C-alpha atoms as one frame of an Amber mdcrd trajectory, in Angstrom:
protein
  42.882  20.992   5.950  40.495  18.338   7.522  37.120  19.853   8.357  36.245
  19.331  12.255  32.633  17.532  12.398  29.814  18.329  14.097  28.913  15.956
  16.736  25.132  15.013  15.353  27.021  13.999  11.817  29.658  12.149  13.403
  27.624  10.227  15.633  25.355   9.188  13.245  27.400   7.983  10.125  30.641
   6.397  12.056  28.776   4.406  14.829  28.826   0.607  14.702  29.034  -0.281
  18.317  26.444  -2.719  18.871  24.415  -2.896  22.170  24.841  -5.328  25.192
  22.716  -7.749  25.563  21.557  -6.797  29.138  19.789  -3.759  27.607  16.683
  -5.486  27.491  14.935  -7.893  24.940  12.203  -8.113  23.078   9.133 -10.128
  23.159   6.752 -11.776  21.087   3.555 -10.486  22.941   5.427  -6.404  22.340
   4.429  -6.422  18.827   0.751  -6.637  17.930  -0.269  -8.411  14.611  -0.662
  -5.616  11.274  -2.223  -5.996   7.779   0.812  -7.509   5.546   2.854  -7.832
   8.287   5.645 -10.281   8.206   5.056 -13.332  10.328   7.543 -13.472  12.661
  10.961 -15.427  12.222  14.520 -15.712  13.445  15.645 -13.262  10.924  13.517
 -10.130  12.445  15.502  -7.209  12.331  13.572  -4.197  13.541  10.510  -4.029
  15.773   8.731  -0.995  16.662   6.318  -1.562  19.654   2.832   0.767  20.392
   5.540   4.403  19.897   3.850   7.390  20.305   5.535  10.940  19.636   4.298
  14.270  21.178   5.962  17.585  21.050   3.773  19.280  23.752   0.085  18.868
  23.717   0.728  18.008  20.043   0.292  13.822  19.284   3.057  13.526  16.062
   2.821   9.888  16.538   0.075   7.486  17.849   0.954   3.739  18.871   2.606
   2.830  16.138   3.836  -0.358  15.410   5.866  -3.067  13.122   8.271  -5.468
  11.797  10.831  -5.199   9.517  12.539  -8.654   8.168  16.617  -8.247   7.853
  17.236  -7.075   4.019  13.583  -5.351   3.435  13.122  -2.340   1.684  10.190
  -0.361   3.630   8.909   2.793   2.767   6.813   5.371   4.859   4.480   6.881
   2.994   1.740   9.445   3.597   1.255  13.439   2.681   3.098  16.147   4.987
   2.427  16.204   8.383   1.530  12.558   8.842   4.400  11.886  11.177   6.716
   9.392   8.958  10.279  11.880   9.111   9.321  11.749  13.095   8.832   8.330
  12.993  12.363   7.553  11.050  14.030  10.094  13.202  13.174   8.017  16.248
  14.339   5.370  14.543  17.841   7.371  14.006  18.065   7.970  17.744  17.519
  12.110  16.700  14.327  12.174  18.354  12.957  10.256  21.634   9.616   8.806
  21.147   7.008   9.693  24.496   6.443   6.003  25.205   6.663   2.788  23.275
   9.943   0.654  22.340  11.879  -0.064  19.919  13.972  -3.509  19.259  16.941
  -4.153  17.288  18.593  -7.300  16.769  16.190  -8.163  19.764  17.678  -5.858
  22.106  15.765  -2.566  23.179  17.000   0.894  21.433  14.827   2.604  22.103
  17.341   5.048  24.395  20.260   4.693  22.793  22.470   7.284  21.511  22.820
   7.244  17.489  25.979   5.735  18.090  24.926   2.962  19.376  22.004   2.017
  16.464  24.350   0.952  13.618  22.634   3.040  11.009  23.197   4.976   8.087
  21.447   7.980   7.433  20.786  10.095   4.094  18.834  13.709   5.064  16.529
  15.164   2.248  19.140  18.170   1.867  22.414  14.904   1.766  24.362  17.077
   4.440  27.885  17.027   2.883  30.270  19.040   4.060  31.150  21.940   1.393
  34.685  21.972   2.120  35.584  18.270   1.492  36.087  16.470  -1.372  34.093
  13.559  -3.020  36.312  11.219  -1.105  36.862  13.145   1.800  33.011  13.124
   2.344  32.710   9.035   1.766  35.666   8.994   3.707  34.423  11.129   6.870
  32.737   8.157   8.963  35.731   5.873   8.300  38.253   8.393   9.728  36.073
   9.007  12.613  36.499   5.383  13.240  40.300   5.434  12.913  40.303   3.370
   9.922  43.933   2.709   8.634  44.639   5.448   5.685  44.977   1.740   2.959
  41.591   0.941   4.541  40.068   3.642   3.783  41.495   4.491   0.178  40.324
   0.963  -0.511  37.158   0.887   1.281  36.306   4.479  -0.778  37.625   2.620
  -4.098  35.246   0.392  -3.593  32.470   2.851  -3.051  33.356   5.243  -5.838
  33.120   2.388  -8.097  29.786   0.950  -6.576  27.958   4.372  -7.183  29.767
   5.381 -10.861  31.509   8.263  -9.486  34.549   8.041 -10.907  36.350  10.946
 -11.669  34.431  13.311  -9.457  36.391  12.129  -6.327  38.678  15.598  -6.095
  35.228  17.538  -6.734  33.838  19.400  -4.391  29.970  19.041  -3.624  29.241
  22.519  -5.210  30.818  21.048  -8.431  28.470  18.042  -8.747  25.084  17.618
  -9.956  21.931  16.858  -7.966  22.368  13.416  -8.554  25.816  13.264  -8.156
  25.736  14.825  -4.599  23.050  12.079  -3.600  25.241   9.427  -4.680  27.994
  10.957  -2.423  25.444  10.561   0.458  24.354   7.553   0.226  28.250   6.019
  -0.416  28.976   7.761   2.567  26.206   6.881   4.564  27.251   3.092   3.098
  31.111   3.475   3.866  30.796   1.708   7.677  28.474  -1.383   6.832  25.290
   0.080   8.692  23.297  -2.928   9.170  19.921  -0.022   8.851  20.331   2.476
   5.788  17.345   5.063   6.622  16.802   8.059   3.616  14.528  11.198   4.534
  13.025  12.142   1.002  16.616  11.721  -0.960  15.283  12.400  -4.158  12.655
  14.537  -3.822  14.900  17.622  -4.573  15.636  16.409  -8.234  14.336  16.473
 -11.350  11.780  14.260 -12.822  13.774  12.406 -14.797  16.947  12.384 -12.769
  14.826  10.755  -9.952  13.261   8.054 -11.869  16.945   6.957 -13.000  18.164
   7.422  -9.257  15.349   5.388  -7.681  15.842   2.049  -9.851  19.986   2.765
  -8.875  18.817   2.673  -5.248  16.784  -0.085  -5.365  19.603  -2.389  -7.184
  22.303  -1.238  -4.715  20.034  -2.145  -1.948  19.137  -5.601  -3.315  23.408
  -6.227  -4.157  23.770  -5.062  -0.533  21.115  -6.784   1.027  20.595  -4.227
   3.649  17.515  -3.588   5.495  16.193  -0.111   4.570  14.029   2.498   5.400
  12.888   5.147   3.836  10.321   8.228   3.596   8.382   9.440   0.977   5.325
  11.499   0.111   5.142  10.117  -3.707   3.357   7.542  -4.561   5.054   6.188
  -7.511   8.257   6.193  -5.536   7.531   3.814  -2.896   5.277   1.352  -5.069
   8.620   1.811  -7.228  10.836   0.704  -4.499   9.496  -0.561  -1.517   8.710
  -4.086  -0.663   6.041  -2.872   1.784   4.618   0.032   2.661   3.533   1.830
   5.754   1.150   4.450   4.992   0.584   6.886   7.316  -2.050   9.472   8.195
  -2.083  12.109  10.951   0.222   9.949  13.167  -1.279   6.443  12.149  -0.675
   3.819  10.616  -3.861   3.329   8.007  -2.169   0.074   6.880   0.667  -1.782
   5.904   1.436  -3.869   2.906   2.833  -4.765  -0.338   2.571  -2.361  -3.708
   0.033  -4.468  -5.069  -1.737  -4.905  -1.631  -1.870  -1.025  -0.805  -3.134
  -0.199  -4.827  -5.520  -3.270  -5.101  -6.758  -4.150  -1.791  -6.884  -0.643
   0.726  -7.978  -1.092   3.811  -9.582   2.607   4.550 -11.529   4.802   2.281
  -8.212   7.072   2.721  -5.535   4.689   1.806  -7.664   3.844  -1.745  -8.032
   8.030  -2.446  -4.383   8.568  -1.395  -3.339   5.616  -3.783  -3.569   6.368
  -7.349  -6.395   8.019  -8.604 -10.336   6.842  -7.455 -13.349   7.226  -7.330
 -15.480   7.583  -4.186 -19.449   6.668  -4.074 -21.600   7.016  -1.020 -24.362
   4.639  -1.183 -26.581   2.099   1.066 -26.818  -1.646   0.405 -30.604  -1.681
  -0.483 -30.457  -5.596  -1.444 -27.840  -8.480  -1.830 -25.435  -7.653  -4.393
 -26.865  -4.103  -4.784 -25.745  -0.874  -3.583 -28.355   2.252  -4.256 -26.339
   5.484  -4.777 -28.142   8.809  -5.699 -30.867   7.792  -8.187 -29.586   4.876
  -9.715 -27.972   1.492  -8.229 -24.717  -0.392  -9.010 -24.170  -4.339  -8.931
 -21.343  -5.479  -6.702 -20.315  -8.256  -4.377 -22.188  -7.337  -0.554 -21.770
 -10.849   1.063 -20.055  -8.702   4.071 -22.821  -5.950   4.594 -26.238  -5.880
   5.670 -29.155  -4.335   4.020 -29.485  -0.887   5.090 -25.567  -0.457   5.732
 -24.365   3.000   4.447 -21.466   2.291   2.514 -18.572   4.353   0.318 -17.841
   2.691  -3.409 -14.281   2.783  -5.101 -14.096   2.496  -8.569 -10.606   2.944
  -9.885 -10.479   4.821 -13.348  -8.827   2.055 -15.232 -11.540  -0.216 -14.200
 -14.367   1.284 -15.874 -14.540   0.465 -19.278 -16.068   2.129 -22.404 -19.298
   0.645 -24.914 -18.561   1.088 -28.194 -21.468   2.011 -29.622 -21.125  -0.874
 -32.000 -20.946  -3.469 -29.376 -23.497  -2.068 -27.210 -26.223  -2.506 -30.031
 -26.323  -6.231 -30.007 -25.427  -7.159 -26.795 -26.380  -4.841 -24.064 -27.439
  -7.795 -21.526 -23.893  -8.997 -21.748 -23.015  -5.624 -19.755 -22.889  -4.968
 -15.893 -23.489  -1.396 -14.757 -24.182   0.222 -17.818 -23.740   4.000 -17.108
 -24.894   6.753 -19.633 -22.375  10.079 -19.473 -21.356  12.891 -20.524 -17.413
  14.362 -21.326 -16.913  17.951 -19.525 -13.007  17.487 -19.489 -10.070  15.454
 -21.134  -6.242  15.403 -19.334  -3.560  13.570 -22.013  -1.353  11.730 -19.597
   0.591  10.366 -21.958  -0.038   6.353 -22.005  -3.903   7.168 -21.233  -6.483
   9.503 -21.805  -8.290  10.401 -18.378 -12.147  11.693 -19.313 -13.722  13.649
 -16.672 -17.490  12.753 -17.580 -21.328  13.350 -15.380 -24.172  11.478 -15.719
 -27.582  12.974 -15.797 -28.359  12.633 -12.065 -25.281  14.780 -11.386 -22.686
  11.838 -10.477 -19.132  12.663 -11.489 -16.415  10.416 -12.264 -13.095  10.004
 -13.684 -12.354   7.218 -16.401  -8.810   6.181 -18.014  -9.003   5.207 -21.821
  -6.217   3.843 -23.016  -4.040   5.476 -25.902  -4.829   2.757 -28.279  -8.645
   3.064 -27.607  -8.596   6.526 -27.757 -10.425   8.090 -30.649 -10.534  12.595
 -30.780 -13.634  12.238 -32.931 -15.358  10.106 -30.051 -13.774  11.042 -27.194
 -14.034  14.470 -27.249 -15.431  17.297 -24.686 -19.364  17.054 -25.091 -19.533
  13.883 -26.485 -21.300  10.837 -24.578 -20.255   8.014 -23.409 -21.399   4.316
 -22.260 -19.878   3.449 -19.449 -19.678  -0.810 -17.830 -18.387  -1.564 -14.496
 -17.880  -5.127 -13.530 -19.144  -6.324  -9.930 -15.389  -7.559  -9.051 -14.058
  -4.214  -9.921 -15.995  -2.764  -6.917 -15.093  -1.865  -3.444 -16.741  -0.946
  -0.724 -16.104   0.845   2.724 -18.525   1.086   5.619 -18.979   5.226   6.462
């Protein structure tokens, strides 16, 4: 017996009517220019224009807006309650944004039904229905369509195959693993050609290792398919993994938007460089060129962009702060830049690196990454000291 299906499944993973043109069109002036935003080209697929997103006196989302080129792979990032499931549900056509616009294929969206968006959609919890099989599930949006029955064996064939799940296609979902049951999703959310594949969280309900191995599948099935995708994340690792940009949200903004190696290396707000990675954060004053003064003691670094007198925060990545040997430091300690007496309270193993919690004399607290190779128990250990070198490039500052 066929399962009847719910209208909010149905309409989002079997539509692929496309708009009219007369809808309305987009504009170049709609869209205003972003950090690491693509310039703009013939092939711009989606274009979200100043959206905002209230539910009552509550602002969810606050003029956002972006591109994303046909056959990107975008992720929204940012902890809970930043805005970015709101933000991709809008996107779906499951939630209607307060003001703002939305352009597709250079025709508005922004009111459309789900339907009517040509999008695929994978939900954090996958959403298959219990009493179908395997196939029956990939098959669901196809049938909705009215799909011939050969179509549809073949067109699920082909799926099955893409996604290795062969021999689980007269399974049930409660007879598959975690990682099987995402699979099923996303071939199902695949099955009608969405021209937007959008995933809430998909593997954020699986196990460490499971999700590493799942994340490098999605990212090569995206790049075979060369289908523009979106999708939201709260881990780090994930979307630097995955994505090639990021939009990284905070309390219904957009703090900035770039590559991996843009967001990591070159943050834009004092929160996008403590949300990335690990860091540490400095307040200080310039006191002279190419001189910040922190809390009894100063630190070289490049200040061609701030006056004297500017109060300033300083980010100093773990991995960039190196440690004296001892050895070294004897004959040529005017070689070194930022030299930095310390003291080890704390040691975390994190497998490839050591990461020493250490405190100078004047109270200032930092953390430091030694690598495995450099590591040594008999000098590294709680109690012990340290000499410490930062180089001037390896600084960045904020304004306060």
């Amino acid at each position: 017996m066929t399962a009847k299906p719910s209208q909010r499944n149905s309409v989002i993973e079997t539509g692929t009517v496309r708009l009219p043109a007369e809808q309305g069109s987009f504009r170049e002036s709609d869209v205003p220019a972003l950090v690491g935003a693509p310039k703009a080209s013939s092939t711009r697929k989606l274009v979200v224009a100043n959206l905002s997103k209230s539910f009552g006196s509550t602002a969810i989302l606050k003029d956002i807006s972006f591109e994303i080129e046909e056959g990107e792979f975008v992720c929204f990032l940012g902890p809970s309650g930043c805005g970015k499931t709101t933000l991709l549900l809008c996107l779906a056509g499951l939630e209607s944004p307060s003001s703002g616009e939305i352009y597709k294929n250079g025709q508005t969206i922004t009111s459309a039904p789900p339907s009517q968006r040509d999008v695929g959609i994978v939900f954090q919890s996958y959403a298959l229905f219990p009493n179908l099989s395997v196939s029956d599930n990939i098959a669901f949006g196809l049938v909705n369509l009215k799909w011939a029955k050969d179509k549809i064996r073949e067109a699920v064939g082909g799926l099955v195959s893409l996604l290795s799940l062969e021999g689980h296609e007269n399974k049930y979902p409660s007879q598959l693993s975690g990682g099987q049951q995402q699979r099923v999703a996303l071939a199902r959310a695949l099955a009608v050609s969405p021209s937007l594949l959008l995933l809430d969280e998909p593997l954020s309900a699986l196990d460490a290792q499971v999700r590493t191995r799942l994340r490098g599948e999605i990212r090569d099935l995206q790049q075979r398919l060369k289908i523009t995708t979106v999708m939201v994340t709260h881990d780090q690792e994930e979307a630097q993994t995955l994505a090639d940009r990021i939009v990284l949200m905070n309390a219904g903004r957009i703090e900035q938007i770039g590559t991996p190696w843009q967001i990591y290396n070159e943050p834009a707000t004092p929160f996008v460089a403590d949300f990335m990675g690990v860091s540490n954060l400095i307040q200080g004053v310039v006191s002279e060129q190419n001189e910040v003064a922190c809390d009894q003691f100063a630190l070289r670094c490049n200040t061609q962009d701030y006056l004297v007198g500017t109060k300033v925060q300083l980010l100093l990545r773990p991995e960039d702060i190196e440690v004296v040997a001892p050895s070294v430091l004897g004959t040529s300690v005017d070689t070194f830049t930022n030299l930095l007496q310390v003291t080890i309270v704390k040691i975390e193993h994190l497998g490839a690196v050591v990461r020493a919690h250490v405190v100078s004399a004047n109270g200032l607290t930092l953390k430091v990454d030694i690598s495995k190779r450099d590591f040594d128990p008999a000098l590294h250990g709680v109690s012990q000291a340290l000499c410490l070198t930062i180089k001037t490039n390896d600084i960045r500052l904020f304004v306060q």
